[in-house]
N, C-alpha and C. Protein backbone atom coordinates (compact mmCIF):
# COMPACT_ATOMS: atom_id res chain seq x y z
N UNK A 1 130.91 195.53 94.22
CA UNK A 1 131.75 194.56 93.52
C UNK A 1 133.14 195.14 93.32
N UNK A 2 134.39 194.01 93.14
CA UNK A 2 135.68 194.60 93.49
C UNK A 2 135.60 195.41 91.70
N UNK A 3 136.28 196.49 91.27
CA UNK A 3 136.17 196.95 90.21
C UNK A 3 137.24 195.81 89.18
N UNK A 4 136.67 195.74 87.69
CA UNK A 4 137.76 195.13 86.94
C UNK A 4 138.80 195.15 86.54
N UNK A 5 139.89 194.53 86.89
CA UNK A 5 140.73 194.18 86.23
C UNK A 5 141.72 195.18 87.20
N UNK A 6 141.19 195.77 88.30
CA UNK A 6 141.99 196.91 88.59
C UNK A 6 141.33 198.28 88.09
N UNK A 7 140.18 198.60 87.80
CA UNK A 7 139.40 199.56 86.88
C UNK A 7 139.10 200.18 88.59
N UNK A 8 139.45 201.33 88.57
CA UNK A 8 139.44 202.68 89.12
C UNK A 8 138.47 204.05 88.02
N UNK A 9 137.70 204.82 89.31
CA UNK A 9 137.26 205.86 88.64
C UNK A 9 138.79 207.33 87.77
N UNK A 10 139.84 206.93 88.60
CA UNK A 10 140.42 207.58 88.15
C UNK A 10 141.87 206.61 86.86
N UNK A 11 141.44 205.74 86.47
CA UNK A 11 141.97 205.20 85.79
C UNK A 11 140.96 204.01 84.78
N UNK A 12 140.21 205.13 83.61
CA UNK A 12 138.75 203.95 83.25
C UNK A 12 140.23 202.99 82.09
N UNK A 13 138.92 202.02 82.08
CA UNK A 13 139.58 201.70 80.72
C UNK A 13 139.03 202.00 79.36
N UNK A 14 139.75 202.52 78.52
CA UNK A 14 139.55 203.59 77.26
C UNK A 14 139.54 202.21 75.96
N UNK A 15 138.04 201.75 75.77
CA UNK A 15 137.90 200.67 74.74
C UNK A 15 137.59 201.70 73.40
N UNK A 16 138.31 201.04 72.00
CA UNK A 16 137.50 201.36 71.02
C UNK A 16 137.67 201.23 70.19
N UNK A 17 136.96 200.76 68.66
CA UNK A 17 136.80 199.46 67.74
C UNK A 17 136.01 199.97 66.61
N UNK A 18 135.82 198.47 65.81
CA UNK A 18 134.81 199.23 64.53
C UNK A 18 134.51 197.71 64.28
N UNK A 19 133.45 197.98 63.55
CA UNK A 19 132.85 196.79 62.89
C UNK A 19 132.21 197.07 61.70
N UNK A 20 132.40 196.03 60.96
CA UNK A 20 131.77 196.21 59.19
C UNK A 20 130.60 195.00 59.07
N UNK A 21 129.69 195.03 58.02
CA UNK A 21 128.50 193.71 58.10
C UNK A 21 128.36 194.22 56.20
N UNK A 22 128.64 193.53 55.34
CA UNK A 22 128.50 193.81 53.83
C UNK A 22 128.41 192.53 53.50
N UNK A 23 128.43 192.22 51.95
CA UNK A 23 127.72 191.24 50.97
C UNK A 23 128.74 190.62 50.04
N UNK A 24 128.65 189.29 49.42
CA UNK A 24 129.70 188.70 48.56
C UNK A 24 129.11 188.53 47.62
N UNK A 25 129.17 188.60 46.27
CA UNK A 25 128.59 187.81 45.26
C UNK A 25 129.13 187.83 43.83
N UNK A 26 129.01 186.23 43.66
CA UNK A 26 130.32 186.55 42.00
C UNK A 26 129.39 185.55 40.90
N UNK A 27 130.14 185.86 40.24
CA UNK A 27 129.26 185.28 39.02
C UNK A 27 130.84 185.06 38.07
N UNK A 28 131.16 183.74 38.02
CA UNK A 28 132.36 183.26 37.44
C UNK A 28 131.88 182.21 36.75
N UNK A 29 132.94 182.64 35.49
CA UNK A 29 132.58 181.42 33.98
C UNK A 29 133.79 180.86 34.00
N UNK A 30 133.71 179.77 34.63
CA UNK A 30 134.86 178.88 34.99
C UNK A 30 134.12 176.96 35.09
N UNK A 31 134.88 176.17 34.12
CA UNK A 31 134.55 174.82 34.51
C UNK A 31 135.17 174.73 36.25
N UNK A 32 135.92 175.07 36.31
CA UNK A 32 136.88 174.68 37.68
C UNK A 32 137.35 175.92 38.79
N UNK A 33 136.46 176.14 39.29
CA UNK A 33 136.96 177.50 40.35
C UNK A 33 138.49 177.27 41.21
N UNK A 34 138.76 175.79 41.04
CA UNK A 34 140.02 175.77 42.48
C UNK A 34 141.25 176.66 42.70
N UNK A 35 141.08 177.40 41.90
CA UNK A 35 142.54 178.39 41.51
C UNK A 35 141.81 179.46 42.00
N UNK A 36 140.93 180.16 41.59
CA UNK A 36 140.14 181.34 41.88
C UNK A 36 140.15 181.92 43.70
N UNK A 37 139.52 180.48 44.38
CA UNK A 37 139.05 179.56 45.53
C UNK A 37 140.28 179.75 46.35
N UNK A 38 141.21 179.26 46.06
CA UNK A 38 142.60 178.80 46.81
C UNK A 38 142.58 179.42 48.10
N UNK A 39 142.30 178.78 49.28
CA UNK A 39 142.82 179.28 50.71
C UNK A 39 141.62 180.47 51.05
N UNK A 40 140.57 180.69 50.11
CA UNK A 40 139.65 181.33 50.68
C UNK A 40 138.52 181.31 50.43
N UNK A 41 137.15 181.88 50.92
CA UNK A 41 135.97 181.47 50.53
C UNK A 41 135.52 182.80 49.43
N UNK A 42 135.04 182.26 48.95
CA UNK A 42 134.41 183.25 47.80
C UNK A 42 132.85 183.16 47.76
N UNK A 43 132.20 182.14 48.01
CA UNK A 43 130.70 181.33 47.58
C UNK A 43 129.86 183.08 48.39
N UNK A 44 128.60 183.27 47.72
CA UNK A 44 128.07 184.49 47.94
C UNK A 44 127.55 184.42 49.06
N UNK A 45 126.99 185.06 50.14
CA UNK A 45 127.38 184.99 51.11
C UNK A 45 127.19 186.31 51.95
N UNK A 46 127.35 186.04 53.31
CA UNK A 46 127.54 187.78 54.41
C UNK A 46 129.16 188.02 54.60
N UNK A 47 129.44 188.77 54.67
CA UNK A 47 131.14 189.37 55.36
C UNK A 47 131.25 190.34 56.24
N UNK A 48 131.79 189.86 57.85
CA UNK A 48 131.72 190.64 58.75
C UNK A 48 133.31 190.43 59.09
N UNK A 49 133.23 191.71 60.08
CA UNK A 49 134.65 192.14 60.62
C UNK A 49 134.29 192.98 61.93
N UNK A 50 135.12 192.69 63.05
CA UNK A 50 134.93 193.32 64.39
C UNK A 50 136.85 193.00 64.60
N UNK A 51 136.57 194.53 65.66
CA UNK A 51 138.14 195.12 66.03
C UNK A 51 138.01 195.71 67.16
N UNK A 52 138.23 195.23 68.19
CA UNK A 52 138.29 195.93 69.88
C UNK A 52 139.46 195.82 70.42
N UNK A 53 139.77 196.97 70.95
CA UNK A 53 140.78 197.04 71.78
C UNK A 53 140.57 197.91 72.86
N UNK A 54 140.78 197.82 74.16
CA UNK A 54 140.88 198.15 75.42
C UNK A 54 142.36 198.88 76.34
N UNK A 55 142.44 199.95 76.89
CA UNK A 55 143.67 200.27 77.64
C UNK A 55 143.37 201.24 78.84
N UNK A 56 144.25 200.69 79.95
CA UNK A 56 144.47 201.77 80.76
C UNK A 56 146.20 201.32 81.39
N UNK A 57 145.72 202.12 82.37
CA UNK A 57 147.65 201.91 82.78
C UNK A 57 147.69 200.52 83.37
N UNK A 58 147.12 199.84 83.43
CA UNK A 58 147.44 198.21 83.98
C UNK A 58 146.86 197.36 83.36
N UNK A 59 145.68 197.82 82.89
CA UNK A 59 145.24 196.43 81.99
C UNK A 59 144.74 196.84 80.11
N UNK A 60 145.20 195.86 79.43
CA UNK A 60 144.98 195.76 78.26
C UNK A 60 144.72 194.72 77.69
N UNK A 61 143.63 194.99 76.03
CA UNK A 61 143.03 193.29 75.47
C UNK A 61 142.93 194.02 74.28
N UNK A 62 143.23 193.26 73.39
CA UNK A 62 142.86 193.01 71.79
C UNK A 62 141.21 191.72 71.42
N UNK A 63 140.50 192.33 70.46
CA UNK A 63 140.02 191.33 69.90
C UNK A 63 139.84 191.49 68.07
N UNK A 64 139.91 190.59 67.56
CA UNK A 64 139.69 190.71 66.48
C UNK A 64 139.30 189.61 65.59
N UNK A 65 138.12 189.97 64.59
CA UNK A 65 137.60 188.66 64.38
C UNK A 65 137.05 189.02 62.84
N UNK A 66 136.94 188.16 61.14
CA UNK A 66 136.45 188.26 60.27
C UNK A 66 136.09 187.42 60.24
N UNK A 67 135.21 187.34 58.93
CA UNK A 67 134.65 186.18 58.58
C UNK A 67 133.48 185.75 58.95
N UNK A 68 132.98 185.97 59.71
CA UNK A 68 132.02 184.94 60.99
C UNK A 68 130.94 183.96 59.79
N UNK A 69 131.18 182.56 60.46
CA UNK A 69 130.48 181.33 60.15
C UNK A 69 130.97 181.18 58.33
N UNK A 70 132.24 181.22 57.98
CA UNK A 70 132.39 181.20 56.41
C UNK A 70 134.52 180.36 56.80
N UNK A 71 133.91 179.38 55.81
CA UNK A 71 135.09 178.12 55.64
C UNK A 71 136.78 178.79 55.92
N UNK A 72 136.69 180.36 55.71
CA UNK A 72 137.66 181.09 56.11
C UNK A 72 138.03 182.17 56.91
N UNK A 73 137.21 181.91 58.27
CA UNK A 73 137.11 182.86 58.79
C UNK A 73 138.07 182.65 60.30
N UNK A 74 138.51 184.54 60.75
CA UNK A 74 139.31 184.22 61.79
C UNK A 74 139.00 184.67 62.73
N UNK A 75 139.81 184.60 63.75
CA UNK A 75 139.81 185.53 65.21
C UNK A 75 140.42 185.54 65.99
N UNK A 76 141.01 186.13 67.40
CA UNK A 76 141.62 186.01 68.35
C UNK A 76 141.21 187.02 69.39
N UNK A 77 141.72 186.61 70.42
CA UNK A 77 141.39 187.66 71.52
C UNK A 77 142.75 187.42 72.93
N UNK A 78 142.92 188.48 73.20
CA UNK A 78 144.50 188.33 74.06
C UNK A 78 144.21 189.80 74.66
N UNK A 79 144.77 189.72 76.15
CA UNK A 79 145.08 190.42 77.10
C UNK A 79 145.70 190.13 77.93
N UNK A 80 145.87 191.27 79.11
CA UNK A 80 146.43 190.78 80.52
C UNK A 80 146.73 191.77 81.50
N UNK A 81 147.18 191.59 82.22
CA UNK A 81 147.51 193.09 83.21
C UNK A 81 149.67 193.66 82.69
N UNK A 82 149.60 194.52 82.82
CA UNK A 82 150.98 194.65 82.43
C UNK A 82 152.16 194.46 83.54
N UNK A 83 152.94 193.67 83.24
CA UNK A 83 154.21 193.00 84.01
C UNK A 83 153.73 192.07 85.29
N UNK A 84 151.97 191.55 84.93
CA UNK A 84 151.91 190.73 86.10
C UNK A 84 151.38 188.91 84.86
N UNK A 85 150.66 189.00 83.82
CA UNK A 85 150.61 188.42 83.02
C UNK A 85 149.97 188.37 81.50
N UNK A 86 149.68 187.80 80.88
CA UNK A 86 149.05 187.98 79.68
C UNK A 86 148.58 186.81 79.20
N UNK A 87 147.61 186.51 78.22
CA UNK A 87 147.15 185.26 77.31
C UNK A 87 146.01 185.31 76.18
N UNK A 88 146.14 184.22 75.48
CA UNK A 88 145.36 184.95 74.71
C UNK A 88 144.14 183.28 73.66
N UNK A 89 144.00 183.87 72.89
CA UNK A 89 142.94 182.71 72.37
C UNK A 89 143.13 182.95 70.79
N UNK A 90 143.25 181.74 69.97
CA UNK A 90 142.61 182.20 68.58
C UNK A 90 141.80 180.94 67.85
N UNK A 91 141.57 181.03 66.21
CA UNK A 91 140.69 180.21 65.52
C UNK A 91 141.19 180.96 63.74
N UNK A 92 141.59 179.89 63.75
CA UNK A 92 141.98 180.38 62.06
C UNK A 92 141.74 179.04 60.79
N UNK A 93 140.62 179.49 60.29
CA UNK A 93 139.91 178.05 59.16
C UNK A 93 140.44 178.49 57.67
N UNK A 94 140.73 177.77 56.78
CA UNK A 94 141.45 177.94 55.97
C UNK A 94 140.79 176.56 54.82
N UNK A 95 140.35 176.98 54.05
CA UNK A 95 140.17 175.56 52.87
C UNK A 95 140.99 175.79 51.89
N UNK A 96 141.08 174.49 51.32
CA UNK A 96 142.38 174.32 50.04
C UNK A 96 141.33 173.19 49.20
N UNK A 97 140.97 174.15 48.46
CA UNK A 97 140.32 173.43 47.12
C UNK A 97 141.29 172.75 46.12
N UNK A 98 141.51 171.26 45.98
CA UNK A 98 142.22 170.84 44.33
C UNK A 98 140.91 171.20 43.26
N UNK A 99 139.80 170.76 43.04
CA UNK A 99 139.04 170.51 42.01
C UNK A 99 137.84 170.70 42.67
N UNK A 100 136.96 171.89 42.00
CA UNK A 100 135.60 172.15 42.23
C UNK A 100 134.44 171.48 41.61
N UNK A 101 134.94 171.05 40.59
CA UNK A 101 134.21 169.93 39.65
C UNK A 101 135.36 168.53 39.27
N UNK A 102 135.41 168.04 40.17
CA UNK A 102 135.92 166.85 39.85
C UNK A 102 134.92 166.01 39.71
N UNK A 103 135.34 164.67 38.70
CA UNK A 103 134.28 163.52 39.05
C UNK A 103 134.99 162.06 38.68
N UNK A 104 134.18 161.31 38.99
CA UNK A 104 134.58 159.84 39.53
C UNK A 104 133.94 158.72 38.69
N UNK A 105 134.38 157.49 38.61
CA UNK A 105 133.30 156.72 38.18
C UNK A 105 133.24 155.76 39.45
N UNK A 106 133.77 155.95 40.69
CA UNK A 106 133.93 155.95 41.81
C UNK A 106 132.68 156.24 42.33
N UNK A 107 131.26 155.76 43.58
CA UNK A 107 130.70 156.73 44.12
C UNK A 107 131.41 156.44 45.36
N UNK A 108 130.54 157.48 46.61
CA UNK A 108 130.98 157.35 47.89
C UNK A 108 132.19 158.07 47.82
N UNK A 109 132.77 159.32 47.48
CA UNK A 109 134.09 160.23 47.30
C UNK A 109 133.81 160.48 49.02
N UNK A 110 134.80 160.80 49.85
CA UNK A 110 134.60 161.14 51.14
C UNK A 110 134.86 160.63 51.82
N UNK A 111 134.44 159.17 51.02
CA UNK A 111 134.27 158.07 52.54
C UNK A 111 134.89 156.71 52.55
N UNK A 112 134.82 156.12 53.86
CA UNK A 112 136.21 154.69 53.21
C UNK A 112 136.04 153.99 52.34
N UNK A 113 135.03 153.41 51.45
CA UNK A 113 134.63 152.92 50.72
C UNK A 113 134.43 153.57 48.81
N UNK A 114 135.13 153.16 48.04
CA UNK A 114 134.62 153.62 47.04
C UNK A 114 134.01 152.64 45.94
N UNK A 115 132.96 152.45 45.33
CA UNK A 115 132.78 151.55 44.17
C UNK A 115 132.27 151.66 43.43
N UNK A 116 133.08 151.07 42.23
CA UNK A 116 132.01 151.65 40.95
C UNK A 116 132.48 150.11 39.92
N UNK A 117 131.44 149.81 38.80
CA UNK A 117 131.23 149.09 38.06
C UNK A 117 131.99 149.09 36.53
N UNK A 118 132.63 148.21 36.26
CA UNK A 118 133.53 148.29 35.27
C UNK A 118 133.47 146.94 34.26
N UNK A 119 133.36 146.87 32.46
CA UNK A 119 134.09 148.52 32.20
C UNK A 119 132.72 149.36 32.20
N UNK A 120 133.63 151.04 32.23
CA UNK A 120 132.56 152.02 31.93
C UNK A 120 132.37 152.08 30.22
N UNK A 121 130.90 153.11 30.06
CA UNK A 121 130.77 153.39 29.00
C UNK A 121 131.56 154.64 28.50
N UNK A 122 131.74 154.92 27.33
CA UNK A 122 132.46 155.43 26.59
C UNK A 122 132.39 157.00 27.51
N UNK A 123 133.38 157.75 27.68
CA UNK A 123 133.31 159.27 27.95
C UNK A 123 132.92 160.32 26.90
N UNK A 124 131.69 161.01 27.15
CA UNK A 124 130.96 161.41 25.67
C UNK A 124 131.85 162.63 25.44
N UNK A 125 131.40 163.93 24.29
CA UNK A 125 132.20 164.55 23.79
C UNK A 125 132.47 165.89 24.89
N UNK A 126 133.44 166.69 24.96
CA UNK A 126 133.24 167.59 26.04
C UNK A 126 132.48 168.28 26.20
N UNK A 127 132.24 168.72 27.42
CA UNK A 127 131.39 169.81 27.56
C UNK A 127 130.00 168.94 28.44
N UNK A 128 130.07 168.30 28.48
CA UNK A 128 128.66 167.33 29.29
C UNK A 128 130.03 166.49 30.76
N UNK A 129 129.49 167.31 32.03
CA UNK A 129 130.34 167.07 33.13
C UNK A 129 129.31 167.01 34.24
N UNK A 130 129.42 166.02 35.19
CA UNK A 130 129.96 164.87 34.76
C UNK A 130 129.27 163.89 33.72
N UNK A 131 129.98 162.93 33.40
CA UNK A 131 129.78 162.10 32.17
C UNK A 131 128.83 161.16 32.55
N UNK A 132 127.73 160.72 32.07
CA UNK A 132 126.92 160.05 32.58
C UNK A 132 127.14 158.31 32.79
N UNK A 133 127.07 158.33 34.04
CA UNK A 133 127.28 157.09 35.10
C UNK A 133 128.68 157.62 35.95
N UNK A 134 128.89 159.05 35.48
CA UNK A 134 129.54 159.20 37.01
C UNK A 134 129.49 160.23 37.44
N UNK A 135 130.72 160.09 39.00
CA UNK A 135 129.94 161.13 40.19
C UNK A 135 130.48 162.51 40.32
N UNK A 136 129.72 163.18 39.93
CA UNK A 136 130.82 165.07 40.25
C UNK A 136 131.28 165.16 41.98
N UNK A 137 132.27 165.73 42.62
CA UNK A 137 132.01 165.99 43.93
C UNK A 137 133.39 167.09 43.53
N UNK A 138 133.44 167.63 44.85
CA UNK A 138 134.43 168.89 45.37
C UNK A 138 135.18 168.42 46.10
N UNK A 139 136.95 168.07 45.59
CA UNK A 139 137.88 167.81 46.05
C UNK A 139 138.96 168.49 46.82
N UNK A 140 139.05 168.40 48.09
CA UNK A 140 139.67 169.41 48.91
C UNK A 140 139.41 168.90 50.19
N UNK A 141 140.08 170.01 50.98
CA UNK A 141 139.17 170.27 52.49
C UNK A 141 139.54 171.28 53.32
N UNK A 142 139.35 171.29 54.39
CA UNK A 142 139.40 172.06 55.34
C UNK A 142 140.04 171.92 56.60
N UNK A 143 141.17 173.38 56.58
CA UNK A 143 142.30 173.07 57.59
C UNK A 143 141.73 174.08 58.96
N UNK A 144 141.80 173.47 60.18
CA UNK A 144 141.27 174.05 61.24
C UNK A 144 142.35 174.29 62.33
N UNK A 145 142.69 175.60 62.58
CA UNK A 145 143.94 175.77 63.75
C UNK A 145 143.55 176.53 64.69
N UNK A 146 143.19 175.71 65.87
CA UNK A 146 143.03 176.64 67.13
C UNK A 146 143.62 176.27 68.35
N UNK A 147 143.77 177.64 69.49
CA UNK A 147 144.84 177.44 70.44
C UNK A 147 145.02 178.64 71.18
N UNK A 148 145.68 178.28 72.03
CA UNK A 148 146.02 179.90 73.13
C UNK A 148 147.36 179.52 74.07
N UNK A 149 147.37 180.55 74.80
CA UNK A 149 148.82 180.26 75.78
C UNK A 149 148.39 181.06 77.14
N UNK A 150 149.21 180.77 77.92
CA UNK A 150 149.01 181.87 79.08
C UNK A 150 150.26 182.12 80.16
N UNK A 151 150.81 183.49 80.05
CA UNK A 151 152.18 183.30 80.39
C UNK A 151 152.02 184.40 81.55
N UNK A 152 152.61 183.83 82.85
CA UNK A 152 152.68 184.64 83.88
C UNK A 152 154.38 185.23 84.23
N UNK A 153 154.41 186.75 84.48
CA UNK A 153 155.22 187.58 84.39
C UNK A 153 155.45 188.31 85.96
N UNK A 154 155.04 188.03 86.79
CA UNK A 154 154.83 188.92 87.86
C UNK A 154 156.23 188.60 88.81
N UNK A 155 157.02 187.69 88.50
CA UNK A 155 157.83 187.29 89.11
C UNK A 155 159.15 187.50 87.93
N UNK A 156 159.55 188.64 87.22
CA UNK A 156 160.19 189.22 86.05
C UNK A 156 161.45 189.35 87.22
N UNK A 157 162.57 188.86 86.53
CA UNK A 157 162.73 188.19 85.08
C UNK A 157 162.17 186.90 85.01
N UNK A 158 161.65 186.15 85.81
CA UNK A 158 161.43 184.85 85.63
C UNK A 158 160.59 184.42 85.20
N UNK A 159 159.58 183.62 84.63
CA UNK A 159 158.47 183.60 83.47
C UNK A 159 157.98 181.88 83.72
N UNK A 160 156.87 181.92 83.12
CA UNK A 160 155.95 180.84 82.92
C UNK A 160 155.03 181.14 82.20
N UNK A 161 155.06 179.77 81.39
CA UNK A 161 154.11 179.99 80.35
C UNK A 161 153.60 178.52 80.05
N UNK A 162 152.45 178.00 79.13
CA UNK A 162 151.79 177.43 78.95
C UNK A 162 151.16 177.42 77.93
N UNK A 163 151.11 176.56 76.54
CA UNK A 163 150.32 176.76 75.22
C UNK A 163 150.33 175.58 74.49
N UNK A 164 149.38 176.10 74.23
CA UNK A 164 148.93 174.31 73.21
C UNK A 164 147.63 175.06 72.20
N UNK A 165 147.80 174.07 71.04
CA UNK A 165 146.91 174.23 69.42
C UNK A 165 146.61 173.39 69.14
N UNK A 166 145.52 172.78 68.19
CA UNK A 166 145.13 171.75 67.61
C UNK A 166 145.06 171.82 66.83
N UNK A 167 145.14 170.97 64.89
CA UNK A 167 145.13 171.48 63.81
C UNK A 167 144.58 170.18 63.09
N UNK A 168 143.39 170.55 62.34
CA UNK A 168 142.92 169.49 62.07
C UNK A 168 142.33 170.01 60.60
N UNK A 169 142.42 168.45 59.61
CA UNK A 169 141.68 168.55 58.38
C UNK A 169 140.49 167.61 58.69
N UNK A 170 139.81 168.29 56.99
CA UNK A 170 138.69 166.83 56.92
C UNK A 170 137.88 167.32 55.62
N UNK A 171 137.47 166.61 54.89
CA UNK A 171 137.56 166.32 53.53
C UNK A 171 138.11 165.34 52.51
N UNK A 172 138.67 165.74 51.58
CA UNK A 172 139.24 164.32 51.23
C UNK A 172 140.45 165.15 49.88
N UNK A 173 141.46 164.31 49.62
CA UNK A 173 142.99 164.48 49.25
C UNK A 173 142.85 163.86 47.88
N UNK A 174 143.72 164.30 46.98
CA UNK A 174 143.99 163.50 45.87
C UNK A 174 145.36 162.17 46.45
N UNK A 175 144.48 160.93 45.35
CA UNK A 175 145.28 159.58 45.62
C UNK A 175 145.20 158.82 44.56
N UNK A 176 145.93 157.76 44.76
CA UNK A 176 145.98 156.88 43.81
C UNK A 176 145.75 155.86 44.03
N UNK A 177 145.75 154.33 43.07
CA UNK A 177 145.51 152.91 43.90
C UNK A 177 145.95 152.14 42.70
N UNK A 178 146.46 150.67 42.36
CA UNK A 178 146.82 149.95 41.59
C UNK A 178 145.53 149.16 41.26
N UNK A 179 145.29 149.45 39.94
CA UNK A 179 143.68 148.46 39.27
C UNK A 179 144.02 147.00 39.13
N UNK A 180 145.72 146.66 39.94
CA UNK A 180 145.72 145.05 40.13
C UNK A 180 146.97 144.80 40.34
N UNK A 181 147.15 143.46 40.41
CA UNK A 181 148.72 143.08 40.99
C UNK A 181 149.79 143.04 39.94
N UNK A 182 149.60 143.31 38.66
CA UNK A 182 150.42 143.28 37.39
C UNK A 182 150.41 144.66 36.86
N UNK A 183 151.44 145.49 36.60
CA UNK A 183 152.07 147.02 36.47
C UNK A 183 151.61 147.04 35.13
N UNK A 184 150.81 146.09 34.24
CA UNK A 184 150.27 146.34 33.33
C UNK A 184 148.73 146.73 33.14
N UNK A 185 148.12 146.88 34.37
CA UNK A 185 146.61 146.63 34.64
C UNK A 185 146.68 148.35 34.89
N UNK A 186 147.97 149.43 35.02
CA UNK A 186 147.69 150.81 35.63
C UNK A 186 146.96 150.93 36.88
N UNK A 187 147.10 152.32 36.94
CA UNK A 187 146.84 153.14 38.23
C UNK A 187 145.17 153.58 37.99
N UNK A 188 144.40 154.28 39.45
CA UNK A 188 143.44 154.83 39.06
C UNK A 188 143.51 155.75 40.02
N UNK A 189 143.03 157.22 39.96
CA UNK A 189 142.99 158.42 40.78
C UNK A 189 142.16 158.28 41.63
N UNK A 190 142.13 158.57 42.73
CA UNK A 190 141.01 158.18 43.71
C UNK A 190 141.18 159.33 44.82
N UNK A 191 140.08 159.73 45.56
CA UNK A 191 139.23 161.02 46.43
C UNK A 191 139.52 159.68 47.98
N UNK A 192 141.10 160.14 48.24
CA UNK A 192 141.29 159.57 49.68
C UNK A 192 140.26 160.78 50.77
N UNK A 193 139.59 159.58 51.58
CA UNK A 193 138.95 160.68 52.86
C UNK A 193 140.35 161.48 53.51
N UNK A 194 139.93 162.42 54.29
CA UNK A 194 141.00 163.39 54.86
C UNK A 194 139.98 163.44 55.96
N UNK A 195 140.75 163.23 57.29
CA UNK A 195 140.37 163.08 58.55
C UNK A 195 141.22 162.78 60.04
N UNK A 196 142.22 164.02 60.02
CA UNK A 196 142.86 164.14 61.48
C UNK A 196 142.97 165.13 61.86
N UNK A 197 143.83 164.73 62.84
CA UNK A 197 144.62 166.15 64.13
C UNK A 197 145.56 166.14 64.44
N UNK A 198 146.18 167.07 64.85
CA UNK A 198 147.34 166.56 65.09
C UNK A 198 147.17 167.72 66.69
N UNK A 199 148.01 167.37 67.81
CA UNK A 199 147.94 168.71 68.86
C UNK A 199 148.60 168.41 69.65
N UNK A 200 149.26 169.74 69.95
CA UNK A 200 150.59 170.15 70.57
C UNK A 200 150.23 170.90 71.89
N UNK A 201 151.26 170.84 72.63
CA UNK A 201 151.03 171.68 73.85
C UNK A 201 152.14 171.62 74.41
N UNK A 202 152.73 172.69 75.49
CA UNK A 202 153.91 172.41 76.03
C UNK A 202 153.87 173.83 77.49
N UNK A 203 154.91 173.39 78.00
CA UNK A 203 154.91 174.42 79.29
C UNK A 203 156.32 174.38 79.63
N UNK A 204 156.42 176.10 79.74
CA UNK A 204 157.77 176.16 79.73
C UNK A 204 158.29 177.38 80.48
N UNK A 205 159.52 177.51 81.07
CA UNK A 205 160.05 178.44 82.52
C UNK A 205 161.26 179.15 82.17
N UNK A 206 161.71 179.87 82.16
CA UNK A 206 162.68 180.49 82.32
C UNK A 206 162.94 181.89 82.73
N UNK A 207 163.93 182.39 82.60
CA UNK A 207 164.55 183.69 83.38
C UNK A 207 165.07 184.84 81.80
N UNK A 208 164.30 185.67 82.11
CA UNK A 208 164.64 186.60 80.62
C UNK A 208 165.30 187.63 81.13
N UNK A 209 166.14 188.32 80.51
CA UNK A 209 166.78 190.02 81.47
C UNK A 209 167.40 190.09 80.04
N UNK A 210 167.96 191.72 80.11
CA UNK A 210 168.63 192.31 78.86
C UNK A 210 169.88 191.53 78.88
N UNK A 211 170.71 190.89 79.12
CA UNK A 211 171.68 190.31 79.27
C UNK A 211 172.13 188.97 79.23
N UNK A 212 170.97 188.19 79.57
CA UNK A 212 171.04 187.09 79.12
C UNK A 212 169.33 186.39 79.52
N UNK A 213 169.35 185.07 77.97
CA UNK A 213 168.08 184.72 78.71
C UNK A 213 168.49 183.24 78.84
N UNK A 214 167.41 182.20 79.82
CA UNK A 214 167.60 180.36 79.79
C UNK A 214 165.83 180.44 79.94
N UNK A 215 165.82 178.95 79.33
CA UNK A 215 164.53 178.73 79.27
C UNK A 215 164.32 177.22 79.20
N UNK A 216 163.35 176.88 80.18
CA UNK A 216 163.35 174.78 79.63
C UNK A 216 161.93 175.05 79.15
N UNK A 217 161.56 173.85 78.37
CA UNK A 217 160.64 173.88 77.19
C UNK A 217 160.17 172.37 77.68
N UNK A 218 158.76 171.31 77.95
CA UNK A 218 158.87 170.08 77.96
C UNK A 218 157.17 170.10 76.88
């Protein structure tokens, strides 16, 4: 078989990394974690971490990855041969908690539909959440960004490249809604669903040197 990447007995490639596998667990006296929470996972749980990297005189790769299977976990992986090209891959999840105990007199939080029966009964004294005849749920969601590029160099100064990401939520947003057509009837807070993408991509050429660079972008 042809050897990899260019991998010669007199040129190996010299990989080497580490990896961790440990434990989460909290015990918090909090009505409302969303502050605690913010942009990361806390819930108890496994926590892993892997780190590879690879080199010889022509070819090189990174990988690196935490988290694995947890609402905030990352990774990427990128290489290439040197001055002929390079590219690479990633995945980066991210949640944004508003309210860990929110509740509704709303059911169906999530979803297009919300309904609930009115009027309600009285909201009893604090400390009893949610209030009985309504719904607790976890207000937030989850932001998802993944993507790669791949840029060929072998023809230096001149360049090509290629990259595109996708970034998507889903969960549900704080909102509002009018309880009627007269500004005297008020507003009511409402658990809008959260559900898109948005994704980009583009390919693009130009000529780089110490002296000057041009580049078109479409």
């Amino acid at each position: 078989t042809a050897p990899a990447f260019a991998q010669s007995a007199d040129d190996p490639m010299r990989v080497q990394g580490s990896a961790s596998l440990g434990g989460i667990t909290n015990n918090t006296s909090a009505r409302d974690t969303a502050q605690l929470e913010l942009y990361q996972d806390l819930g108890n749980g496994v926590l892993s971490n892997i780190e590879v990297q690879g080199r010889n005189s022509t070819t090189w790769f990174d990988a690196y990855g935490e988290n694995f299977g947890r609402s905030d976990q990352y990774m990427f992986l990128r290489g290439g041969m040197y001055d002929v090209f390079k590219a690479g891959a990633y995945l980066n999840d991210i949640p944004h908690t508003f309210s860990s105990n929110a509740y509704t007199p709303y059911s169906g939080s999530g979803g297009n539909l919300l309904l609930a029966t009115f009027p309600l009964a009285a909201i009893p004294a604090p400390g009893v959440y949610p209030p009985p005849g309504w719904n607790g749920f976890t207000l937030g969601n989850d932001r998802r960004d993944w993507g790669g590029f791949a840029e060929w160099q072998r023809n230096s100064p001149f360049y090509f490249r290629v990259d595109g990401n996708e970034v998507s939520f889903s969960g549900t947003k704080p909102g509002s809604a009018a309880s009627g057509t007269s500004p005297g009837n008020g507003y009511v807070d409402l658990a809008f669903p959260t559900d898109y993408k948005t994704t980009n991509w583009g390919v693009e050429g130009g000529y780089q040197a110490k002296n000057a660079t041009f580049a078109m972008r479409w």
